[in-house]
Amino acid sequence: MANDKYPFTCSRLNSSTFLIVEKDGYEEHPFIYAKLINDPPILVLTDTGGGTGIVKGAVSASSTPMEVASGSAEDRSLRSFLESCPVSENNGHPLNPRSFDGSPKRDYMIICTHCHYDHILGIPSFEEVEPWIVASAAGKDFVEKDLPAHSLCKYMDVPTPAYKVTHWAKDFENITVGDSTLGIQVIQTPGHTPDELAWWDEDERYLYVGDSFYERVAFGGEYEQAIIFPGDGSLIDYLVSLDKLQAFVEHKSEEKDKRRIRIGCGHVTSSADGSDILTSVKSFFGDVLDGSVPIKHTDMKRGENGSLAVPGGREIAPVINTLLNLPFMVKVATKDFHPPGHISFDTSHASSDIKPFTSQITMTNPSDPSQKMETTVWPEHCIQGTPGAEIIREIDTSKLDFVVEKGKDSRVEMYSGFSDSFGNKSKEAVSLDLAAALKERDISHVFVVGLTGDCCVKCTAIDAQKEGFRTFVVREGCKSVDEGEGWGMALHDFAKAGVKVISMGAEEIDSVRRLR
């Protein structure tokens, strides 16, 4: 059933449960499941979607800031939908109609399958009715310690909802309210995220699995919906969780005179045969593990890229992590850490003729005004205090010994991790004298990877060689802005400077492996 006022469609899934699909502004189309329990009177929600239609105190995906500020936007939130919108398959009544005093007839229990934004942004609309909120106890630290990042809200540039989990569920815990048993059992299923959970509806013989998996829809030889592993996910945990779910379904399937188990997912799939889909998912991941199905890395999902994202840039993260796991004596990351108004930003120059990527501007040496140099203009990027200035989550930063923040002086460009474009190593420009730090640790050889091969990697590697280190660039660990001409020019400059470009299978890498 569709309703023109609300950004939701609703249809009956089974005798007590309805499927609600959100038409959100993020093109995620999350599935929300609403189960009606009469005794005690509770509406159990599986997730709350992407917050579409909420207008109290926050900008939603479908409401403009002006509408919110003026109060002119109409409340089209999930809660308003549940309490006000007639549902034809519910005899024309809302799923949770309001009593004479305006309060909903059923209390709310929200089961959070995981904390990604497209599953939790609807929670604020329920705040005033104080819902029970259930989440996985296994993911408590993940949810509580950095929810803006772990929910992906900070990368989507949306406010992170403030909510309090009222019950951290143990593995296979049966959920009760007072003395009432609800027939709901929680199963911890980490993998997609550390806090992922599934829950079992005993009465309906339905298993809700969140984003652990869903059917992949073939379209034009490709798949419309991929199974995505964010940087916080774990394939090992995921496979263990698949085994757990399959064992659970097999156990339940052995019960005599019972209906076959159905599975509902967080997207795409709302009613699949439990045994069949789990068998298919496990077979699919078997093909992934043996290499029959390639893992594809994407830069196009969930707003995690900056304004200067390099095509395919995230694909090098596994190579970098492999190197970080080798016994190098020192492991260092460098990152741009620009102040607002940095000279390299196109927005820092008044002329309308200044264009990013193509325009050149003149900069002056802060320590010697007589020296000037031309430099390329870029879009705003890596601004201090913003997500764009952080190392991407796919990199295992726990292996790093230290991080060098460079490009801090707004007056001058700094591609190299060692010095600015004029050779300055002032504290205004860089957080650490990298050459001095490496020499203090008796480092003789430097291996360079990262973004971009034709810019920061190139300048860092050449400066390392100039500083007296034997320097290598690992090809598989680099991506360039221009993989053609730009990388070709970098190779020429490397050769001229004495920097050697090697592969992951090179003897120089093997010699490090042998240090174990």
mmCIF file of C-alpha atoms in Angstrom, residues 111 127 194 199 230 240 265 325-327 363:
data_model
loop_
_atom_site.group_PDB
_atom_site.id
_atom_site.type_symbol
_atom_site.label_atom_id
_atom_site.label_comp_id
_atom_site.label_asym_id
_atom_site.label_seq_id
_atom_site.Cartn_x
_atom_site.Cartn_y
_atom_site.Cartn_z
ATOM 1 C CA ILE A 111 15.340 -3.820 17.650
ATOM 2 C CA GLU A 127 12.051 9.859 21.553
ATOM 3 C CA PRO A 194 30.497 -5.811 15.062
ATOM 4 C CA TRP A 199 16.152 -12.017 15.753
ATOM 5 C CA PRO A 230 32.523 -1.556 5.588
ATOM 6 C CA VAL A 240 31.117 -17.817 11.740
ATOM 7 C CA CYS A 265 16.539 -8.944 5.302
ATOM 8 C CA ASN A 325 51.843 -6.572 8.892
ATOM 9 C CA LEU A 326 55.453 -7.103 7.800
ATOM 10 C CA PRO A 327 58.272 -6.562 10.330
ATOM 11 C CA MET A 363 53.163 30.952 -4.012
#
